Amino acid sequence: MSEENTIFQDALGRLDEAQKYATIDEETLQRMQYPIQILQVSIPVRMDDGSLRIFKGYRVRHDDTRGPTKGGIRFHPQVDLEEVKALSLWMTCKCAVMDIPYGGAKGGVIVNPKELSPLELERLSRGFIEKMADFIGPDRDIPAPDVYTNERIMGWMMNEYSNIVRRHSPGVITGKPIALGGSQGRATATGRGAYHCIKQLEKKRGWKPANTTVAIQGFGNAGQGVAELLHHDGYRIVAVSDSQGAIYREEGFDVPSIMHAKNESRELKAVYCEGSVCESVDAQKLSNEELLELDVDILIPAAMENAITKDNAKNIKANVIVEVANGPITVEADAILGKRKDVLVVPDILANAGGVTVSYFEWVQNRCGDYWEEEHVFHRLEQTMCKQFEKVYDMMKEHEVPMRTAAYTLALNRIGAAVASTGTVRYFSGQE
Ligand code: GLU
């Protein structure tokens, strides 16, 4: 009987591929296989009706060779430990690709936050930190927002941690509200990072925005961020979706209007707004699956893992896929797409790294108590994104490999350099 790989084993498989091109000692890969620490907690929460519910949560610190571990916390009903392990490994690689001085971590709570009242959500967030307080810390492990968590939750968590350690500790968590030590530009950083990747490709491929069509699966923080910037530059955003379904319009949508409507009513509607007055515009309703298979120039999966699988990979028509979600393409789907020379996948560990990059800026600002203007944050984000995008792109050309393999190769080289500095078998057996 053949057992299916877990998502963590799949994630490790991608390192094996990259190792062929990386100049590292094999001890590096050995380390990547074992997260350094895993904590599982039970969080008792008193619900508004007086009843008690116990929520299960995890935090995985994957590797800290390059610095304190870093990564978000998600609140989602489908969270499981193998997934959190995979997400933590991706964070190790993401921070290495961006060359920011962090290792990787991730956390999650099994919960549907949409079913909780604001007070229940606050109690859960604080309860999670109470259980995690010895595990995290500004020099140890620094959480941030992820799927279905936001800046308010980060604010509660930072406050709870500060209460426990009895000192103001803004550097323990990033993605906080600006009034509580958050950074300018953090809220839109993930979308902005992906936008810079697309702009680099625009230069290479000579795209004319008005003739370039874009479909975005997932209209949360990151999906909205990249949609808004691309729309501003004249790109045609022809389809967007949320967990309920997708809307499609050949001429493209007025992105600020649908963002306004979505944020007002929580529903995705095909509208055009003048101020706060919105009118419906013609649009077709599609399923999320149909959106993924649209004949567009750029496809942006910005929702969850496993959107493109072996079942739909062959139907994908877009030539460029920009992974704004973490892990939206399965390994099997990657293999199918990889055979097609006309498809370029900008991998998650590069395409969505704008978020953690501005998280790093936030942490730097918290530590020195000196706060930057938005313009400065944007400028440094653009510099970092463009620089690392070009390094990955050059690596892809040099080895004639998919861009994902190139990104992992770059990450492994950087992690490997840190591992080698602490000494490997070659050093300890007198060979160097
Ligand atoms: N959750 C985001 C990610 O997957 C951000 C992590 C962070 O800012 O630390 O990259």
Coordinates of C-alpha atoms and ligand atoms in Angstrom, one line a residue:
M1 CA 0.0 0.0 0.0
S2 CA 1.5 3.3 -1.0
E3 CA 1.0 6.0 1.6
E4 CA 0.7 9.6 0.5
N5 CA 3.4 12.0 1.6
T6 CA 2.5 14.6 4.2
I7 CA 2.6 18.2 3.2
F8 CA 5.8 18.6 5.3
Q9 CA 7.5 15.7 3.4
D10 CA 6.5 17.3 0.2
A11 CA 8.0 20.5 1.3
L12 CA 11.3 18.7 2.1
G13 CA 11.2 17.1 -1.3
R14 CA 11.6 20.5 -2.9
L15 CA 14.8 21.0 -1.0
D16 CA 16.2 17.7 -2.3
E17 CA 15.7 19.0 -5.9
A18 CA 17.4 22.3 -5.1
Q19 CA 20.3 20.6 -3.3
K20 CA 21.6 19.4 -6.6
Y21 CA 22.5 23.0 -7.5
A22 CA 23.4 24.4 -4.1
T23 CA 26.9 24.5 -2.8
I24 CA 26.3 23.3 0.7
D25 CA 27.3 20.6 3.1
E26 CA 24.8 17.8 3.4
E27 CA 24.4 18.6 7.1
T28 CA 22.3 21.6 6.0
L29 CA 19.7 19.3 4.5
Q30 CA 19.9 17.0 7.5
R31 CA 19.0 20.0 9.8
M32 CA 16.1 21.0 7.6
Q33 CA 14.4 17.7 8.2
Y34 CA 13.9 18.3 11.9
P35 CA 12.1 21.3 13.3
I36 CA 14.1 22.4 16.4
Q37 CA 11.0 22.7 18.7
I38 CA 7.3 22.0 18.5
L39 CA 4.8 23.1 21.1
Q40 CA 1.2 21.9 21.3
V41 CA -1.2 23.7 23.6
S42 CA -4.8 23.5 24.8
I43 CA -6.4 26.9 25.3
P44 CA -9.5 27.0 27.5
V45 CA -11.8 29.9 26.6
R46 CA -14.9 31.0 28.5
M47 CA -17.5 31.7 25.8
D48 CA -20.0 34.5 26.0
D49 CA -22.9 32.2 27.0
G50 CA -20.9 30.9 29.9
S51 CA -19.8 27.6 28.4
L52 CA -16.2 26.5 28.2
R53 CA -14.5 25.5 24.9
I54 CA -10.9 24.2 24.6
F55 CA -9.0 25.1 21.5
K56 CA -5.9 23.3 20.2
G57 CA -2.9 25.3 19.1
Y58 CA 0.6 24.7 17.8
R59 CA 3.8 26.6 17.3
V60 CA 6.7 25.1 15.4
R61 CA 10.2 26.6 15.4
H62 CA 11.8 25.1 12.4
D63 CA 15.4 26.4 12.2
D64 CA 17.2 29.3 14.0
T65 CA 20.7 29.0 12.4
R66 CA 20.3 32.4 10.7
G67 CA 18.6 34.2 13.6
P68 CA 15.5 34.2 15.8
T69 CA 12.6 32.2 14.3
K70 CA 9.9 34.2 12.5
G71 CA 6.4 33.4 11.1
G72 CA 2.7 34.0 11.4
I73 CA -0.1 32.5 13.4
R74 CA -3.2 31.3 11.6
F75 CA -6.6 30.8 13.0
H76 CA -8.4 28.3 10.8
P77 CA -10.5 25.2 11.2
Q78 CA -8.2 23.1 9.0
V79 CA -5.0 23.8 10.9
D80 CA -2.9 20.6 11.6
L81 CA 0.6 19.9 12.8
E82 CA 2.0 18.7 9.5
E83 CA 0.7 21.8 7.8
V84 CA 2.3 24.1 10.5
K85 CA 5.6 22.2 10.1
A86 CA 5.5 22.7 6.3
L87 CA 4.7 26.4 6.8
S88 CA 7.5 26.8 9.3
L89 CA 10.0 25.2 6.8
W90 CA 8.8 27.6 4.1
M91 CA 9.4 30.5 6.5
T92 CA 13.0 29.4 7.1
C93 CA 13.5 29.4 3.3
K94 CA 11.6 32.6 2.8
C95 CA 13.7 34.6 5.2
A96 CA 16.9 33.1 3.6
V97 CA 15.7 34.1 0.1
M98 CA 15.1 37.6 1.3
D99 CA 18.4 37.6 3.2
I100 CA 16.8 38.8 6.4
P101 CA 18.4 37.6 9.6
Y102 CA 15.8 35.1 10.7
G103 CA 15.0 31.5 10.9
G104 CA 11.5 30.1 10.3
A105 CA 8.5 29.3 12.5
K106 CA 4.7 29.1 12.2
G107 CA 1.8 28.8 14.6
G108 CA -1.9 27.9 14.3
V109 CA -5.1 27.4 16.2
I110 CA -7.9 25.1 15.1
V111 CA -10.8 27.5 15.1
N112 CA -13.2 29.2 12.7
P113 CA -12.7 32.8 14.0
K114 CA -15.8 33.9 12.0
E115 CA -17.9 32.0 14.6
L116 CA -16.5 33.9 17.6
S117 CA -17.6 37.2 19.0
P118 CA -14.9 39.9 19.3
L119 CA -14.7 39.2 23.1
E120 CA -14.3 35.5 22.6
L121 CA -11.6 36.2 19.9
E122 CA -9.7 38.4 22.4
R123 CA -9.8 35.8 25.1
L124 CA -8.6 33.1 22.6
S125 CA -5.7 35.4 21.4
R126 CA -4.6 36.2 24.9
G127 CA -5.0 32.5 26.0
F128 CA -2.8 31.4 23.2
I129 CA 0.0 33.8 24.3
E130 CA -0.3 32.8 27.9
K131 CA 0.5 29.2 26.8
M132 CA 3.2 30.4 24.4
A133 CA 5.0 33.0 26.5
D134 CA 8.0 30.9 27.3
F135 CA 8.4 29.7 23.8
I136 CA 8.3 33.1 21.9
G137 CA 10.2 36.3 22.6
P138 CA 11.8 39.2 20.7
D139 CA 15.2 37.4 20.5
R140 CA 13.8 33.9 20.1
D141 CA 10.6 33.6 18.1
I142 CA 8.5 36.4 16.7
P143 CA 5.0 35.7 15.5
A144 CA 2.9 37.8 13.0
P145 CA -0.4 37.7 11.2
D146 CA -1.4 34.9 8.8
V147 CA -4.6 33.5 7.5
Y148 CA -7.6 34.9 9.4
T149 CA -5.5 36.8 12.0
N150 CA -5.0 40.6 11.8
E151 CA -3.4 43.6 13.4
R152 CA -5.9 43.8 16.2
I153 CA -5.2 40.2 17.2
M154 CA -1.4 41.0 17.1
G155 CA -2.1 44.0 19.4
W156 CA -3.8 41.8 22.0
M157 CA -1.1 39.3 21.8
M158 CA 1.7 41.8 22.2
N159 CA -0.2 43.4 25.2
E160 CA -0.7 40.0 26.8
Y161 CA 3.0 39.1 26.4
S162 CA 4.1 42.5 27.8
N163 CA 1.8 41.9 30.8
I164 CA 3.3 38.4 31.4
V165 CA 7.0 39.6 31.2
R166 CA 6.1 42.8 33.0
R167 CA 7.8 45.0 30.4
H168 CA 6.7 46.7 27.2
S169 CA 7.8 44.3 24.5
P170 CA 6.7 45.5 21.1
G171 CA 9.4 43.5 19.4
V172 CA 7.8 40.1 20.3
I173 CA 5.3 40.3 17.5
T174 CA 5.0 42.1 14.2
G175 CA 2.0 43.2 12.1
K176 CA 0.7 45.3 15.1
P177 CA -1.5 48.3 14.8
I178 CA 0.6 51.4 14.1
A179 CA -0.6 52.9 17.4
L180 CA 0.9 50.0 19.2
G181 CA 4.3 50.1 17.5
G182 CA 3.4 48.6 14.1
S183 CA 5.2 49.7 11.0
Q184 CA 3.9 51.9 8.3
G185 CA 3.3 49.8 5.2
R186 CA 3.1 46.4 7.0
A187 CA -0.7 46.0 6.3
T188 CA -0.2 46.0 2.5
A189 CA 3.3 44.7 2.4
T190 CA 2.6 41.1 1.1
G191 CA 0.6 42.4 -1.9
R192 CA 3.2 45.1 -2.6
G193 CA 6.0 42.6 -2.6
A194 CA 4.2 40.5 -5.1
Y195 CA 3.5 43.6 -7.2
H196 CA 7.3 44.3 -7.4
C197 CA 7.9 40.8 -8.7
I198 CA 5.3 41.4 -11.4
K199 CA 6.9 44.8 -12.3
Q200 CA 10.3 43.1 -12.7
L201 CA 8.6 40.6 -15.1
E202 CA 6.9 43.4 -16.9
K203 CA 10.2 44.9 -17.8
K204 CA 11.6 41.6 -18.9
R205 CA 8.6 40.6 -21.0
G206 CA 7.6 44.0 -22.3
W207 CA 4.0 43.7 -20.9
K208 CA 1.6 46.6 -21.7
P209 CA -0.6 46.7 -18.5
A210 CA -3.8 47.6 -20.5
N211 CA -3.4 44.4 -22.5
T212 CA -2.5 42.2 -19.6
T213 CA -5.2 40.3 -17.8
V214 CA -5.1 39.1 -14.2
A215 CA -7.2 36.7 -12.2
I216 CA -6.9 36.6 -8.4
Q217 CA -8.1 33.7 -6.3
G218 CA -8.6 35.0 -2.8
F219 CA -9.5 38.5 -2.0
G220 CA -8.1 38.9 1.5
N221 CA -5.4 41.2 2.7
A222 CA -2.7 40.1 0.2
G223 CA -5.0 39.5 -2.8
Q224 CA -6.5 43.0 -2.4
G225 CA -3.1 44.6 -1.9
V226 CA -1.7 43.3 -5.2
A227 CA -5.0 43.9 -7.1
E228 CA -5.1 47.5 -6.0
L229 CA -1.5 48.3 -7.1
L230 CA -1.8 46.4 -10.4
H231 CA -5.2 48.2 -11.2
H232 CA -3.6 51.5 -10.4
D233 CA -0.9 50.8 -13.1
G234 CA -3.6 49.9 -15.6
Y235 CA -3.6 46.1 -15.5
R236 CA -7.0 44.5 -16.3
I237 CA -8.1 42.6 -13.2
V238 CA -10.7 40.4 -14.9
A239 CA -11.6 38.0 -12.1
V240 CA -11.4 37.8 -8.3
S241 CA -12.8 35.3 -5.8
D242 CA -13.4 34.7 -2.1
S243 CA -14.4 31.6 -0.3
Q244 CA -18.0 32.0 -1.6
G245 CA -17.1 32.1 -5.4
A246 CA -15.7 34.3 -8.2
I247 CA -16.8 37.1 -10.4
Y248 CA -15.5 37.6 -13.9
R249 CA -15.7 40.6 -16.3
E250 CA -13.8 40.7 -19.5
E251 CA -13.2 44.5 -19.4
G252 CA -11.8 44.3 -15.9
F253 CA -13.0 45.5 -12.6
D254 CA -12.7 48.8 -10.8
V255 CA -10.7 47.3 -7.9
P256 CA -11.2 50.1 -5.4
S257 CA -15.0 49.7 -5.9
I258 CA -15.1 46.0 -5.2
M259 CA -12.7 46.5 -2.2
H260 CA -15.0 49.1 -0.8
A261 CA -18.1 46.8 -1.2
K262 CA -16.3 43.8 0.2
N263 CA -15.0 45.6 3.2
E264 CA -18.5 47.2 3.8
S265 CA -20.7 44.1 3.4
R266 CA -18.1 41.2 3.5
E267 CA -19.5 40.1 0.2
L268 CA -17.7 40.0 -3.2
K269 CA -19.9 42.1 -5.6
A270 CA -19.4 43.3 -9.1
V271 CA -19.9 47.0 -8.6
Y272 CA -18.7 50.4 -9.6
C273 CA -18.7 53.0 -6.8
E274 CA -18.7 56.8 -6.9
G275 CA -17.9 57.7 -3.3
S276 CA -20.0 55.4 -1.2
V277 CA -22.7 55.0 -3.8
C278 CA -22.3 51.7 -5.6
E279 CA -24.0 50.4 -8.8
S280 CA -23.9 46.8 -10.1
V281 CA -21.9 46.2 -13.3
D282 CA -22.2 43.3 -15.6
A283 CA -20.2 40.3 -14.5
Q284 CA -20.3 36.5 -14.7
K285 CA -20.4 34.3 -11.6
L286 CA -17.8 31.6 -11.6
S287 CA -16.6 29.0 -9.1
N288 CA -13.1 29.2 -7.6
E289 CA -12.1 26.2 -9.8
E290 CA -13.2 28.0 -12.9
L291 CA -11.3 31.1 -12.0
L292 CA -8.1 29.1 -11.8
E293 CA -8.6 27.8 -15.3
L294 CA -9.3 31.1 -17.0
D295 CA -7.3 32.1 -20.1
V296 CA -5.5 35.1 -18.5
D297 CA -1.9 36.3 -18.6
I298 CA -1.3 36.3 -14.9
L299 CA -2.9 34.0 -12.3
I300 CA -2.5 34.9 -8.7
P301 CA -3.5 32.2 -6.2
A302 CA -3.8 34.2 -2.9
A303 CA -5.9 32.0 -0.7
M304 CA -4.8 28.7 0.8
E305 CA -2.5 25.7 0.1
N306 CA -3.4 23.1 -2.6
A307 CA -5.4 25.3 -5.0
I308 CA -3.6 23.8 -8.0
T309 CA -3.4 20.1 -7.9
K310 CA -2.7 17.2 -10.3
D311 CA -6.4 17.3 -11.2
N312 CA -6.5 20.9 -12.5
A313 CA -2.9 21.6 -13.4
K314 CA -3.3 20.5 -17.0
N315 CA -6.2 22.9 -17.4
I316 CA -4.3 26.0 -16.3
K317 CA -4.0 28.5 -19.2
A318 CA -2.1 31.4 -17.6
N319 CA 1.5 31.7 -18.6
V320 CA 2.6 33.3 -15.4
I321 CA 1.5 32.2 -11.9
V322 CA 2.4 34.3 -8.9
E323 CA 2.0 32.4 -5.7
V324 CA 0.8 35.0 -3.1
A325 CA -0.6 32.2 -0.9
N326 CA 1.8 29.8 0.8
G327 CA 1.9 26.5 -1.0
P328 CA -1.0 26.9 -3.5
I329 CA 0.6 24.5 -6.0
T330 CA 1.1 20.9 -4.9
V331 CA 4.3 19.0 -5.8
E332 CA 2.4 16.8 -8.4
A333 CA 0.9 19.9 -10.0
D334 CA 4.3 21.5 -10.0
A335 CA 5.7 18.5 -11.9
I336 CA 2.9 18.9 -14.5
L337 CA 3.4 22.6 -14.9
G338 CA 7.2 22.2 -14.9
K339 CA 7.1 20.3 -18.1
R340 CA 5.5 23.2 -19.8
K341 CA 8.2 25.6 -20.9
D342 CA 5.6 28.3 -21.5
V343 CA 4.6 28.5 -17.8
L344 CA 6.5 30.5 -15.2
V345 CA 5.7 30.1 -11.6
V346 CA 7.0 32.8 -9.2
P347 CA 7.3 30.8 -6.0
D348 CA 5.7 31.7 -2.7
I349 CA 8.9 32.0 -0.8
L350 CA 9.8 34.9 -3.1
A351 CA 6.4 36.2 -4.3
N352 CA 4.8 36.6 -0.8
A353 CA 7.9 37.6 1.1
G354 CA 7.0 41.3 1.2
G355 CA 5.1 40.6 4.4
V356 CA 7.9 39.1 6.4
T357 CA 10.3 41.7 5.0
V358 CA 8.3 44.6 6.4
S359 CA 7.8 42.5 9.6
Y360 CA 11.6 42.6 9.9
F361 CA 11.6 46.4 9.4
E362 CA 8.9 46.6 12.1
W363 CA 11.1 44.6 14.5
V364 CA 14.1 46.8 13.7
Q365 CA 12.1 49.9 14.5
N366 CA 10.7 48.4 17.7
R367 CA 14.2 47.6 18.9
C368 CA 15.7 50.9 18.2
G369 CA 12.6 53.0 19.0
D370 CA 13.0 55.0 15.9
Y371 CA 10.0 54.9 13.5
W372 CA 10.2 55.2 9.7
E373 CA 8.1 57.2 7.3
E374 CA 5.9 55.1 4.9
E375 CA 8.0 56.3 2.0
H376 CA 11.1 54.9 3.5
V377 CA 9.5 51.5 4.3
F378 CA 8.2 51.3 0.7
H379 CA 11.6 52.2 -0.7
R380 CA 13.4 49.6 1.3
L381 CA 10.8 47.0 0.5
E382 CA 11.1 47.7 -3.2
Q383 CA 14.9 47.5 -3.1
T384 CA 14.9 44.2 -1.2
M385 CA 12.3 42.6 -3.4
C386 CA 13.9 43.7 -6.7
K387 CA 17.3 42.6 -5.6
Q388 CA 16.3 39.1 -4.5
F389 CA 14.0 38.7 -7.4
E390 CA 16.9 39.3 -9.8
K391 CA 19.1 36.9 -7.9
V392 CA 16.5 34.2 -8.1
Y393 CA 15.9 34.9 -11.8
D394 CA 19.7 34.8 -12.6
M395 CA 19.9 31.5 -10.7
M396 CA 17.0 30.1 -12.8
K397 CA 18.8 31.1 -16.0
E398 CA 22.1 29.8 -14.9
H399 CA 20.9 26.3 -14.0
E400 CA 18.0 26.2 -16.4
V401 CA 15.6 25.2 -13.6
P402 CA 12.1 26.3 -12.5
M403 CA 12.1 29.5 -10.6
R404 CA 11.0 27.6 -7.5
T405 CA 14.1 25.4 -7.6
A406 CA 16.2 28.5 -8.1
A407 CA 14.7 30.2 -5.0
Y408 CA 15.3 27.1 -2.9
T409 CA 18.9 26.9 -4.2
L410 CA 19.5 30.5 -3.1
A411 CA 17.9 29.8 0.3
L412 CA 19.9 26.7 0.8
N413 CA 23.2 28.4 -0.1
R414 CA 22.5 31.1 2.6
I415 CA 21.4 28.6 5.2
G416 CA 24.3 26.4 4.3
A417 CA 26.8 29.2 4.8
A418 CA 25.4 29.8 8.3
V419 CA 25.6 26.1 9.1
A420 CA 29.1 25.8 7.8
S421 CA 30.2 28.8 10.0
T422 CA 29.3 26.7 13.0
G423 CA 31.4 23.8 11.8
T424 CA 30.5 20.7 9.8
V425 CA 32.1 17.3 9.7
R426 CA 34.8 18.6 7.4
Y427 CA 35.9 21.1 10.0
F428 CA 35.7 18.7 12.9
S429 CA 37.6 15.9 11.1
G430 CA 40.4 18.3 10.2
Q431 CA 39.6 18.6 6.5
E432 CA 39.4 22.4 6.4
Ligands
GLU1 N1 2.4 35.0 7.7 C1 3.2 35.8 6.7 C2 4.0 34.8 5.9 O1 3.6 33.7 5.7 C3 4.1 36.8 7.4 C4 5.0 36.3 8.4 C5 5.8 37.4 9.2 O2 5.5 38.5 8.9 O3 6.5 37.0 10.1 O4 4.9 35.1 5.3

